[in-house]
Short mmCIF file of C-alpha atoms in Angstrom, two decimals:
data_model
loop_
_atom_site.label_atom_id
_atom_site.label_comp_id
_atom_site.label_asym_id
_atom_site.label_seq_id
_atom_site.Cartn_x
_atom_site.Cartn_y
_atom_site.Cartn_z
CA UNK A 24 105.29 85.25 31.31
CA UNK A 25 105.51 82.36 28.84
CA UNK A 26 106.85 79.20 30.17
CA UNK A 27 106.64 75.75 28.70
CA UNK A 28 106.87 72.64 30.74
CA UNK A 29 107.97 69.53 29.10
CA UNK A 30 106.74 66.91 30.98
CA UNK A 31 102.93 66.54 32.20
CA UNK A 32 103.83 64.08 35.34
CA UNK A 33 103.55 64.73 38.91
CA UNK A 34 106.03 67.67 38.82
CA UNK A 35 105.08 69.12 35.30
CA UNK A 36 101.31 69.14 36.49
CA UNK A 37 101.53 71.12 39.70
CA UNK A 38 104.10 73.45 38.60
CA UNK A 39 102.58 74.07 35.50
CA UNK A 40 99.04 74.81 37.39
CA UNK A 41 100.46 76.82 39.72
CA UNK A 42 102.54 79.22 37.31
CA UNK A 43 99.59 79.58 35.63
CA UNK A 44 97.41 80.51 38.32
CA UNK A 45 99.46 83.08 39.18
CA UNK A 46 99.15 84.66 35.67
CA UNK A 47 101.68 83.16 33.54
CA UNK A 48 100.50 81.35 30.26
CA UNK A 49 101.86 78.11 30.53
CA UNK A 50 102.07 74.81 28.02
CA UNK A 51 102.55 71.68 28.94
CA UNK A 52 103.93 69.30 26.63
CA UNK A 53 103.77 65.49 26.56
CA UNK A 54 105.04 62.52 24.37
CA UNK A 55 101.94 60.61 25.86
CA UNK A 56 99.08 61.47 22.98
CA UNK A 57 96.39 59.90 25.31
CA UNK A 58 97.47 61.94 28.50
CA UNK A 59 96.88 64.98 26.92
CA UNK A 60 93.45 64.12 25.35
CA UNK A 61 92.19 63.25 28.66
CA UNK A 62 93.85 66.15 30.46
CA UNK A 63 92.53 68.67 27.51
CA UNK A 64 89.07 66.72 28.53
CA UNK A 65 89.24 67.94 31.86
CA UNK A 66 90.62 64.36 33.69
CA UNK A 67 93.61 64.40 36.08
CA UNK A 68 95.76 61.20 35.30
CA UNK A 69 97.46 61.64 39.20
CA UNK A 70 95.55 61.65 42.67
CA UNK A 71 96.57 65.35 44.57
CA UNK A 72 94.36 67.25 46.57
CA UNK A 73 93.19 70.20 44.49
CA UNK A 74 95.14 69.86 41.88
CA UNK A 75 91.92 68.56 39.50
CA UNK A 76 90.28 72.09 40.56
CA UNK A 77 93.34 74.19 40.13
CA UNK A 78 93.95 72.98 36.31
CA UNK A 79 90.21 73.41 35.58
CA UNK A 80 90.04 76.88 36.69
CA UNK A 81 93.30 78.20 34.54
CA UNK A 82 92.46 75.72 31.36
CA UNK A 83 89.07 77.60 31.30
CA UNK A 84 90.87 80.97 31.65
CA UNK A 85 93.24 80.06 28.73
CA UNK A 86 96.64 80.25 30.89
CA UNK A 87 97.27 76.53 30.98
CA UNK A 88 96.93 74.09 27.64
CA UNK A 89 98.52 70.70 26.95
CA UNK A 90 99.97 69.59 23.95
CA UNK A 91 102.29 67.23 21.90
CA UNK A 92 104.13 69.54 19.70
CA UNK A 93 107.15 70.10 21.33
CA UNK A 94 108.11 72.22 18.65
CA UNK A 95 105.01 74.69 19.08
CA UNK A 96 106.08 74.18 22.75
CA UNK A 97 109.76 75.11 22.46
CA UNK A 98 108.76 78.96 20.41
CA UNK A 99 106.40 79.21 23.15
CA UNK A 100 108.37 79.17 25.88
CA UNK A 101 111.01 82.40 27.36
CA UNK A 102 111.23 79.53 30.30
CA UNK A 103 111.65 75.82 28.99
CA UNK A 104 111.25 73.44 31.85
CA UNK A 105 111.99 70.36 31.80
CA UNK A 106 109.55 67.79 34.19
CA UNK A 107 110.10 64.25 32.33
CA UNK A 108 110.78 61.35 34.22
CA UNK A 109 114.39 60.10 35.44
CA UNK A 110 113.52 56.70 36.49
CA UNK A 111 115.97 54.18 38.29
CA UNK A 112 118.14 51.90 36.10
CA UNK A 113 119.37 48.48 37.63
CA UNK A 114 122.35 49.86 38.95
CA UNK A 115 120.19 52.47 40.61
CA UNK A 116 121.73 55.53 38.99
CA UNK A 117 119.02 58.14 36.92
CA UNK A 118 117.85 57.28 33.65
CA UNK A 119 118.73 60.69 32.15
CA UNK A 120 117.26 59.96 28.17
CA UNK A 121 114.31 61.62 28.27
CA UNK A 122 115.66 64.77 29.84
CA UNK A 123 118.43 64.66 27.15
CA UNK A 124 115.97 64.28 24.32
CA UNK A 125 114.04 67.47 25.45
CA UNK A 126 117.63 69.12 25.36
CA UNK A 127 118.32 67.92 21.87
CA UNK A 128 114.83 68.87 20.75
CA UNK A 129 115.29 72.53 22.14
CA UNK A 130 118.24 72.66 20.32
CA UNK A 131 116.59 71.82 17.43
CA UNK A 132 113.83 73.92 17.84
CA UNK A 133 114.94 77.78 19.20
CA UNK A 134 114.72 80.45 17.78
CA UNK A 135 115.44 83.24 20.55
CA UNK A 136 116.79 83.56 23.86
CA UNK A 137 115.27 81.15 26.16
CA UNK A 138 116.02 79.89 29.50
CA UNK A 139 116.34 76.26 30.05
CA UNK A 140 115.45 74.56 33.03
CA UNK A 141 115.85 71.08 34.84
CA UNK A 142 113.07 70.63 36.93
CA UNK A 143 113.44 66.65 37.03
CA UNK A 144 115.67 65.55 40.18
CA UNK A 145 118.65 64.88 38.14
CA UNK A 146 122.47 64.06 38.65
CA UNK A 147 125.63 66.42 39.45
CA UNK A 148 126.62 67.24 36.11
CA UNK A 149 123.33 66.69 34.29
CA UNK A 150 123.08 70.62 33.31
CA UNK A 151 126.14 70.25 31.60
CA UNK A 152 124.65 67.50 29.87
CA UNK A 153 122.48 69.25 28.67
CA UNK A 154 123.62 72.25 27.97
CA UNK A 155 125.61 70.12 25.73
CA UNK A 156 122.81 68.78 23.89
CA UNK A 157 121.50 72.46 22.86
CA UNK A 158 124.57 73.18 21.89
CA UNK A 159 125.24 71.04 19.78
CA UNK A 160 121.68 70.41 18.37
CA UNK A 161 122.09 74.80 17.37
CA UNK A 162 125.78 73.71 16.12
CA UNK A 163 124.06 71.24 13.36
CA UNK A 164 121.69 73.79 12.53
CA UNK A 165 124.38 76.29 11.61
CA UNK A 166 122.68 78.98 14.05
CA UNK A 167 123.56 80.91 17.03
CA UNK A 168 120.98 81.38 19.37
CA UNK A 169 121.71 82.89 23.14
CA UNK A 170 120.24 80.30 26.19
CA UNK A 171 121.51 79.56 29.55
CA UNK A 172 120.71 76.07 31.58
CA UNK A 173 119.63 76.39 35.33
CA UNK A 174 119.17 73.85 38.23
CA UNK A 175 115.74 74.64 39.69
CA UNK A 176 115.19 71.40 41.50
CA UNK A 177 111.43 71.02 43.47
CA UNK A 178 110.55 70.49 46.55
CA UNK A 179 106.88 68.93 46.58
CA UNK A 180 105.62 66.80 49.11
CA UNK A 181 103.12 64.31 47.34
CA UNK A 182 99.67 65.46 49.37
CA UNK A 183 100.79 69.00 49.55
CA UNK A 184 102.59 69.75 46.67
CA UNK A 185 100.04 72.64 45.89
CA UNK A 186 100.65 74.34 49.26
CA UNK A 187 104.50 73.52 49.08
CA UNK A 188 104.11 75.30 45.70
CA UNK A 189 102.59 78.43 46.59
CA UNK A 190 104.23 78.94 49.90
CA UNK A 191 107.64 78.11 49.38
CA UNK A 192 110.41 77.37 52.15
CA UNK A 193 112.93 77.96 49.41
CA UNK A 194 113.45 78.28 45.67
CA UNK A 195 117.04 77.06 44.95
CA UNK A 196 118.35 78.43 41.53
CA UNK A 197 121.45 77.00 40.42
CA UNK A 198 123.44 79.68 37.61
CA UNK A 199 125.99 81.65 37.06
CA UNK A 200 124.36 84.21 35.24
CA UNK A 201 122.79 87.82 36.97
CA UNK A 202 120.53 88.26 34.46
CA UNK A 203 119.07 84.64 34.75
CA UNK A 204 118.80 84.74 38.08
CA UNK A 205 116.51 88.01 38.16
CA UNK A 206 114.51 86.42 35.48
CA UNK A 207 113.60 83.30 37.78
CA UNK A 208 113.15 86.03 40.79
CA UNK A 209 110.05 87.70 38.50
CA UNK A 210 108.95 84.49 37.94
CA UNK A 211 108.17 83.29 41.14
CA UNK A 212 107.83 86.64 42.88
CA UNK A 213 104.16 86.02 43.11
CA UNK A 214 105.12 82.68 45.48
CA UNK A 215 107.59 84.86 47.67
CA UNK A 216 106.17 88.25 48.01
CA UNK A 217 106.36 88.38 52.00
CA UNK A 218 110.15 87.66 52.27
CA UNK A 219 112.81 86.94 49.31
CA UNK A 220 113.12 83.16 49.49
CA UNK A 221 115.22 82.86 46.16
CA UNK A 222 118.31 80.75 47.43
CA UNK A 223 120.82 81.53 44.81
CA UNK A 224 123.90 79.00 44.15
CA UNK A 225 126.30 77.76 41.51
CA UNK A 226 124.23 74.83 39.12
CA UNK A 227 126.38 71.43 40.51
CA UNK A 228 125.46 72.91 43.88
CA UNK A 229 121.80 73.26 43.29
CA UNK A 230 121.70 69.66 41.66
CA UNK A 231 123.27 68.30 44.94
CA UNK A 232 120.65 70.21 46.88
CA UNK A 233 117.87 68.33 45.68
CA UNK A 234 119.51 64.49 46.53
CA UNK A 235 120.81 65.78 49.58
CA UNK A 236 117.35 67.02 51.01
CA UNK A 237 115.88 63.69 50.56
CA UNK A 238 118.49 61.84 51.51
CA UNK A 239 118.66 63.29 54.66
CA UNK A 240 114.40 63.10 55.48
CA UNK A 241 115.33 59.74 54.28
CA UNK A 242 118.04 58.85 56.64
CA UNK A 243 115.53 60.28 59.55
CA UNK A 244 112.93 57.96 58.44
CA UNK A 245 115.72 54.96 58.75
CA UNK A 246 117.31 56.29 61.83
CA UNK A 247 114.43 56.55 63.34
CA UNK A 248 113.07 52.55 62.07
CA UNK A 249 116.57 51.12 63.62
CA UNK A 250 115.65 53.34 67.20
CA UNK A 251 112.29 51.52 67.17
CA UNK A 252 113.45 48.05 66.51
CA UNK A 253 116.04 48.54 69.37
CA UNK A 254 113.03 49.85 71.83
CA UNK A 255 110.65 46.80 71.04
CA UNK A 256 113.65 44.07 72.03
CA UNK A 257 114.73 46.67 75.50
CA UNK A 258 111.24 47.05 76.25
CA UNK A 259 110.97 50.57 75.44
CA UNK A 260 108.01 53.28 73.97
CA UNK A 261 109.79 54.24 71.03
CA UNK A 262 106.35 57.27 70.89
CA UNK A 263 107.79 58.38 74.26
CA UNK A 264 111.59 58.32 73.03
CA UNK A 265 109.95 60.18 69.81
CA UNK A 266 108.35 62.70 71.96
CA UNK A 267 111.71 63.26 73.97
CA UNK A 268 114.18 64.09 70.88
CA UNK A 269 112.09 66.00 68.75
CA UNK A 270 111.18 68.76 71.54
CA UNK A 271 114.96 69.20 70.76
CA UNK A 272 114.77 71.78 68.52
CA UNK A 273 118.10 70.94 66.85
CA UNK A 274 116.09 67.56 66.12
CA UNK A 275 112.28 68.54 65.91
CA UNK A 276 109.59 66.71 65.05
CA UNK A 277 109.32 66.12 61.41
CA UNK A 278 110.26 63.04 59.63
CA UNK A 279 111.19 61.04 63.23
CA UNK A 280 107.92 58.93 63.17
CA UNK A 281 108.73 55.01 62.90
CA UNK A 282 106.84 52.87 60.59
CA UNK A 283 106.71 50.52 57.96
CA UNK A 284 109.66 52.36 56.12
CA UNK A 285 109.67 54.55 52.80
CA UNK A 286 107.93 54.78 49.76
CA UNK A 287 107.15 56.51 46.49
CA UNK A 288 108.93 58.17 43.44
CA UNK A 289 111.76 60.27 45.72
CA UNK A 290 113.31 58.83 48.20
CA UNK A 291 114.08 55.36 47.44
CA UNK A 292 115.14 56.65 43.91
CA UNK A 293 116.87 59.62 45.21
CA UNK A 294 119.15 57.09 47.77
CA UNK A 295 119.98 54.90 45.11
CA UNK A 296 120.81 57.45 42.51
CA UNK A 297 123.00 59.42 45.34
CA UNK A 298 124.55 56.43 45.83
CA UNK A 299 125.63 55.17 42.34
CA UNK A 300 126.80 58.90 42.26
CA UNK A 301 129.20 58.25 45.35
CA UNK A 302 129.90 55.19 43.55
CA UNK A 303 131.34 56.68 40.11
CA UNK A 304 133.61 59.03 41.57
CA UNK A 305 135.05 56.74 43.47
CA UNK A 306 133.48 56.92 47.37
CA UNK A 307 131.80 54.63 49.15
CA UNK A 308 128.88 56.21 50.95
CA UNK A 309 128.65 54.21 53.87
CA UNK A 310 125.73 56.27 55.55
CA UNK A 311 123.47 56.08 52.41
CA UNK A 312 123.79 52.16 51.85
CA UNK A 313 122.77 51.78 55.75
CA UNK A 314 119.72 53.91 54.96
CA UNK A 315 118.33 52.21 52.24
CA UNK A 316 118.94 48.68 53.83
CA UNK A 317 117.22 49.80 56.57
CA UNK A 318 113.84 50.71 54.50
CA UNK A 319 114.36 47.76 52.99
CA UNK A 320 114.50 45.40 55.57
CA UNK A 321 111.44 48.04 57.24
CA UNK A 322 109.18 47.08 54.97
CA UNK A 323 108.72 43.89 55.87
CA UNK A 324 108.57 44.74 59.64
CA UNK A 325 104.33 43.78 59.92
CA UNK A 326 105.90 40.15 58.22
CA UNK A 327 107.85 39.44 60.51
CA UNK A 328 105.22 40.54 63.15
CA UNK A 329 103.08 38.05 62.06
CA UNK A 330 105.34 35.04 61.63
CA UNK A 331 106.01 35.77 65.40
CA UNK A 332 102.74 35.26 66.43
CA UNK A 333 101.10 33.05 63.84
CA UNK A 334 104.51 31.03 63.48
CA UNK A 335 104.56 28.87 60.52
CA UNK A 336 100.74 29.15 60.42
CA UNK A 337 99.84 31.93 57.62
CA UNK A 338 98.46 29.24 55.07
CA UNK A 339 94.77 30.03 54.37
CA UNK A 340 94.65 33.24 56.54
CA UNK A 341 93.08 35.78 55.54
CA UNK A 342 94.42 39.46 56.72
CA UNK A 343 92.48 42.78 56.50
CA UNK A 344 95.17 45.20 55.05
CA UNK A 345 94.07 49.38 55.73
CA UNK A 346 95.99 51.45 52.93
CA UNK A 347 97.76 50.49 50.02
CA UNK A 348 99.69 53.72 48.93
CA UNK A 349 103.01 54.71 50.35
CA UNK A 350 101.58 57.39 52.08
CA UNK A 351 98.26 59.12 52.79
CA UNK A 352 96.70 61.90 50.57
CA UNK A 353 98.19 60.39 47.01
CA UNK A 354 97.30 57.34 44.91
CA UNK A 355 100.96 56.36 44.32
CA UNK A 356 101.87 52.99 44.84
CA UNK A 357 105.37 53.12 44.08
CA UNK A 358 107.94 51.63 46.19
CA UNK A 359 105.06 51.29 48.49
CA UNK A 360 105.71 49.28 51.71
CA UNK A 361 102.11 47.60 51.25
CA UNK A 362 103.54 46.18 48.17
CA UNK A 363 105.96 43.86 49.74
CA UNK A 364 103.56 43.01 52.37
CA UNK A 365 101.09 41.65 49.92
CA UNK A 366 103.81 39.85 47.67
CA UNK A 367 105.15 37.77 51.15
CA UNK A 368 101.60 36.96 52.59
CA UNK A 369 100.65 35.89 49.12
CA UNK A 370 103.69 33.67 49.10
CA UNK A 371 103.13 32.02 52.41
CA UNK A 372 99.52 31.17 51.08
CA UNK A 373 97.52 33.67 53.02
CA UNK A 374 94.99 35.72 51.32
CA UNK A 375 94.09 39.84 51.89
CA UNK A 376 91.44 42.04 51.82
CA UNK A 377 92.37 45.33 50.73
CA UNK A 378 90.97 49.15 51.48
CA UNK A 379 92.48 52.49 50.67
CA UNK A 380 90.62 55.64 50.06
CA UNK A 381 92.31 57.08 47.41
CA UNK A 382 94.30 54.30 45.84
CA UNK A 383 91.67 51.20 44.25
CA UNK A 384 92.01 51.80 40.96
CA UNK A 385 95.91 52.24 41.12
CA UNK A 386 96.21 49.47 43.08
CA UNK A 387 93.99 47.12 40.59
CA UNK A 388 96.41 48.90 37.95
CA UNK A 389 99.46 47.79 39.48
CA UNK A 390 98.91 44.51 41.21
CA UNK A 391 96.29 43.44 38.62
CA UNK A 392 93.42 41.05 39.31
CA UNK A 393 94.22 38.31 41.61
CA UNK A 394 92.45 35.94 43.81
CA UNK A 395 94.19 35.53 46.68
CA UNK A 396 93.36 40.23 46.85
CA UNK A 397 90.17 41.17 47.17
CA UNK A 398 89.60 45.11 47.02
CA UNK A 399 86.88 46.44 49.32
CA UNK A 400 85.09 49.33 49.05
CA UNK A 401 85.15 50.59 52.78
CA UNK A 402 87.47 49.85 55.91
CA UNK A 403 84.74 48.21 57.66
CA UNK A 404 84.14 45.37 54.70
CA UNK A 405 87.76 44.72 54.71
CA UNK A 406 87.49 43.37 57.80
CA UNK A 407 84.70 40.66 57.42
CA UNK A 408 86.38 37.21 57.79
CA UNK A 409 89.87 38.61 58.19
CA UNK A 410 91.97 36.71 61.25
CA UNK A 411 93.70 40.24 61.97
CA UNK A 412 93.77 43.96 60.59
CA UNK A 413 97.37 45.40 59.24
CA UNK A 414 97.64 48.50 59.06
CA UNK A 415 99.89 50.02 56.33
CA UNK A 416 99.39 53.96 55.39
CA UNK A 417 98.42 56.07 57.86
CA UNK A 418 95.28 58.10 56.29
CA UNK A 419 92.98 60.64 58.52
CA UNK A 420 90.04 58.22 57.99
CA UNK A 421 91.72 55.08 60.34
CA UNK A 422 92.96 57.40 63.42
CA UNK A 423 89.77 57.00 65.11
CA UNK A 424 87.99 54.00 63.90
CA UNK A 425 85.02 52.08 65.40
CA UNK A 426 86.69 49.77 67.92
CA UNK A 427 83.65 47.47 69.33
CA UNK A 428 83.22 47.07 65.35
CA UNK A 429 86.91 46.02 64.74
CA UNK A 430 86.52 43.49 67.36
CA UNK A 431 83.35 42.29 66.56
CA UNK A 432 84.09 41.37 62.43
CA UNK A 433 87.73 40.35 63.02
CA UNK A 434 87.73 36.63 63.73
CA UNK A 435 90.72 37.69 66.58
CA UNK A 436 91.09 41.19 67.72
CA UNK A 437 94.32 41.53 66.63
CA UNK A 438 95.28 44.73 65.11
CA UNK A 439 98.94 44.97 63.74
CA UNK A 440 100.01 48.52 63.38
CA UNK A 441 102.80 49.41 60.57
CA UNK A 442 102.11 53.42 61.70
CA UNK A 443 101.77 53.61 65.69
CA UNK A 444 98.21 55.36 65.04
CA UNK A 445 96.39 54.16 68.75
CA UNK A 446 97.72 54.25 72.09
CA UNK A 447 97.98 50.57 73.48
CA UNK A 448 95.73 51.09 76.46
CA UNK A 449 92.99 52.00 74.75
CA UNK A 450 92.95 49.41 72.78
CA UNK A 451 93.63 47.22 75.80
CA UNK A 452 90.76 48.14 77.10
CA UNK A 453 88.95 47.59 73.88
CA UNK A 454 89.97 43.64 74.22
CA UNK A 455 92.14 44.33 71.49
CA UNK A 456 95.39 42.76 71.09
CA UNK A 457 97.70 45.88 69.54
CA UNK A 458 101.46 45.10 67.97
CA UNK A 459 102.93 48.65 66.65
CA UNK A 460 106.20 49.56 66.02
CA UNK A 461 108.72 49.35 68.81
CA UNK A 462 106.23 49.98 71.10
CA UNK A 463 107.63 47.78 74.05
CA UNK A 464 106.78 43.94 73.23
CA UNK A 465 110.34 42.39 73.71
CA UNK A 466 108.45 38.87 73.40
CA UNK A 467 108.17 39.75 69.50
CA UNK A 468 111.68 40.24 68.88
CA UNK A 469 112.04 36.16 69.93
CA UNK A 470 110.29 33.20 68.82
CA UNK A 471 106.65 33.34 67.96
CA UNK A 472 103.78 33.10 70.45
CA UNK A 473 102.37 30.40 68.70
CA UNK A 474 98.68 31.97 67.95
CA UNK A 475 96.50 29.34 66.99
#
C-alpha cells in the first residue's frame, strides 16, 4: 500500500519504518529541509532503540524515502497521515496549526480518493477541523474529490515504540465509514495477524481515547508519588506497599513505581491539554489538576531531600547527577524531572556533574554550555569530587553499580535516590547513607539533619 506520513518526528519516524517494513511504500514528508538531508544520508535525528537499523534496511529496499514536497507527498499517498507536532500553548491546550496546514495542503493537493489520518494526539473535535480544512481547500479549487478523516491515535512508549508498533495491544480507529474501516484493517493486518486487535469506534471517541490513556498512566504515576510521600513521614516501605497493591490484579504492577515524577512529550502535555479541554466546555476537572500538581511538586522531591540534610548549606557543593532524560532508553529531555533539579541546585550555588548514556549531546543541546554543569563521559567520573550522587533516570547501566567505588570517590557516601533502584540494607552495609523515595525516613519529612 501507499501511505504518506506528514511529519518525520518521533511518531512519523517509527510508524513510517514500521509500515514500510512490513511492505508498504511509505513517504515521509517534512517542512524541516535539513532533517530530511540527514535522514536521506542515513542519520536518525531521535535516540530509539532500533529504529536507526529499521529505517536503513527499508530506505535501501526503496519502501521508505523522505521528502519536502508535500505535494509529491499528497498524490502519493491512498493513506495521508498526519504525524506533525501539537505542542503546548500557555494556556496548555494543543497547538493544532501545523496539523491544520497539512489539512489545507491536502485539500489543495488531491486528486483521488484518499484517506486522511490524524496520527498526532490531538483534541475532541480536531477531525472535524480538519475535515473542514479539505473541504474547503477542494471547495476553492472548484473540484470534488471523495476522502474521509479518521482518528488513529498511537500508542508508543518512547524505548519501545518499535515493539509497541509491531505487536500491538490495540489499534483504535475512529470512523463512521465500513469501507474505511476495512481499509485500515488491511493495513495493519500484518501487526495483528494472531488475533483481530482493530478496536473500532466513532472519531470524537477515538480522539478521547488517546488523552484518556495517558491521563490515567499519568494519574498512577501521581497517585502513586502522593502514597510515597505519605509512607516516608508514617515510617512506611512504600516498595513493600508497591508490592502489596499491584499483586491485585485489578491494580497490577505497571505504572505504580514512585519517583521523581513525569516527563517527556505525552503526559505532561496530554494533562494539560485534557485539562484546558475540561476547561472550554465548561468542567472543572478536579482529578486532572491534582495530577499534574502532584508531578509538579514531584520533581523537585531529591531538592527538597537535600535541603533536609544539607540545610541552608548547598553553596559550592558539588552533586554527581546519574541520568538526565525523563526516562531510560530515549534521549528526550523534555519535561524531564532532571531539568528542574539542575535549574534549583544551580540557583542555590551548587555545581553538578552530569552522566547519561544516551542523552549528552541532547542535554548540551538543551541546557547549553555552562559552568556550574560539567558533562562526564562515564558514571564513575561523575562522581570524582561530588559531596553526594542523585540519582534521576533509572537506566539498566546504574541497577548494579560498583559500591566500594561509589564510596570511595564520593567525598560522603551519600546516595540520593529519585528511582528506589537499591534496597537500603545493602547499601547499609556498604557504609552508604541511602535516601529514596518514601522509603521509611520520617526524620526527612522535618527539619534538616544539619550535614556538615
Amino acid at each position: 500500500m501507499k501511505v504518506t506520513i506528514f511529519g518525520s518526528g518521533y511518531v512519523g519516524l517509527v510508524t513510517g519504518a514500521c509500515l514500510a517494513e512490513a511492505g508498504n511504500h511509505v513517504i515521509c514528508v517534512d517542512v524541516d529541509a535539513a532533517k530530511v538531508a540527514r535522514l536521506n544520508a542515513g542519520e536518525v535525528p531521535i535516540h530509539e532503540p532500533g529504529l536507526e537499523a529499521l529505517i536503513g534496511r527499508n530506505r535501501e529496499a526503496g519502501r521508505i524515502e523522505f521528502s519536502t514536497d508535500a505535494v509529491a507527498g499528497v498524490r502519493h499517498g491512498l493513506f495521508l497521515l498526519i504525524a506533525v507536532g501539537t505542542p503546548p500553548g500557555e494556556d496548555g491546550s494543543a497547538d493544532l496549526r501545523h496539523v491544520l496546514t497539512v489539512a489545507r495542503t491536502i485539500g489543495e493537493t488531491l486528486e483521488q480518493y484518499a484517506i486522511v489520518i490524524t496520527k498526532s494526539t490531538v483534541p475532541v473535535g480536531t477531525a472535524d477541523k480538519v475535515n473542514a480544512e479539505v473541504s474547503a481547500a477542494l471547495a476553492k479549487r472548484d473540484v470534488n474529490v471523495e476522502y474521509d478523516v479518521v482518528s488513529n491515535p498511537e500508542f508508543l512508549k518512547e524505548g519501545a515504540a518499535i515493539a509497541d508498533f509491531m505487536k500491538p495491544d490495540r489499534v483504535v480507529v475512529g470512523t463512521g465509514n465500513p469501507r474505511t474501516t476495512e481499509l485500515l484493517r488491511a493495513l495493519y493486518e500484518p501487526f495483528t495477524r494472531n488475533r483481530d486487535r482493530l478496536v473500532v469506534m466513532d472519531v470524537r471517541s477515538a480522539e478521547l481515547t488517546k488523552y484518556a490513556a495517558n491521563a490515567m498512566l499519568a494519574t498512577k504515576i501521581s497517585f502513586m508519588n502522593e502514597l510515597a510521600n505519605i509512607a516516608e513521614r508514617v515510617g512506611a516501605d512504600i516498595e513493600k506497599v508497591r508490592v502489596g497493591i499491584g499483586s491485585d490484579p485489578r491494580i497490577g504492577y505497571s505504572f505504580i513505581y514512585p519517583g521523581t515524577g513525569y516527563g517527556g512529550s505525552c503526559f505532561p502535555k496530554d494533562v494539560k491539554a485534557l485539562v484546558r479541554s475540561a476547561h472550554e466546555v465548561g468542567y472543572e476537572p478536579a482529578l486532572f489538576d491534582a495530577v499534574e500538581a502532584v508531578n509538579e511538586r514531584q520533581k523537585s522531591v531529591l531538592v527538597r531531600k537535600l535541603n533536609h540534610v544539607y540545610g541552608s548549606a548547598l553553596r559550592d557543593r558539588c552533586f554527581a547527577l546519574w541520568g538526565l532524560a525523563f526516562k531510560p532508553n530515549t534521549d528526550d529531555m523534555r519535561e524531564a524531572p532532571s531539568r528542574v533539579v539542575i535549574a534549583a541546585l544551580q540557583a542555590a550555588g551548587a555545581t553538578l556533574r552530569a552522566y547519561d548514556p544516551v542523552a549528552m549531546d541532547e542535554a548540551r543541546r538543551q541546557l547549553g554550555v555552562n559552568p556550574a554543569l560539567t558533562y562526564c563521559k562515564g558514571p564513575y567520573e561523575a562522581l570524582e569530587g561530588a559531596d553526594a550522587l542523585l540519582i534521576v533516570t533509572e537506566w539498566q547501566e546504574f541497577r548494579s553499580p560498583d559500591f566500594d567505588r561509589i564510596r570511595k570517590l564520593l567525598k560522603a557516601p551519600r546516595i540520593f535516590d529519585g528511582r528506589n533502584l537499591y534496597d537500603p540494607a545493602l547499601l547499609e552495609r556498604f557504609g552508604i547513607e541511602y535516601y529514596a523515595v518514601g522509603r521509611g525516613r520520617p526524620a526527612l519529612a522535618g527539619s534538616h539533619e544539619g550535614v556538615k
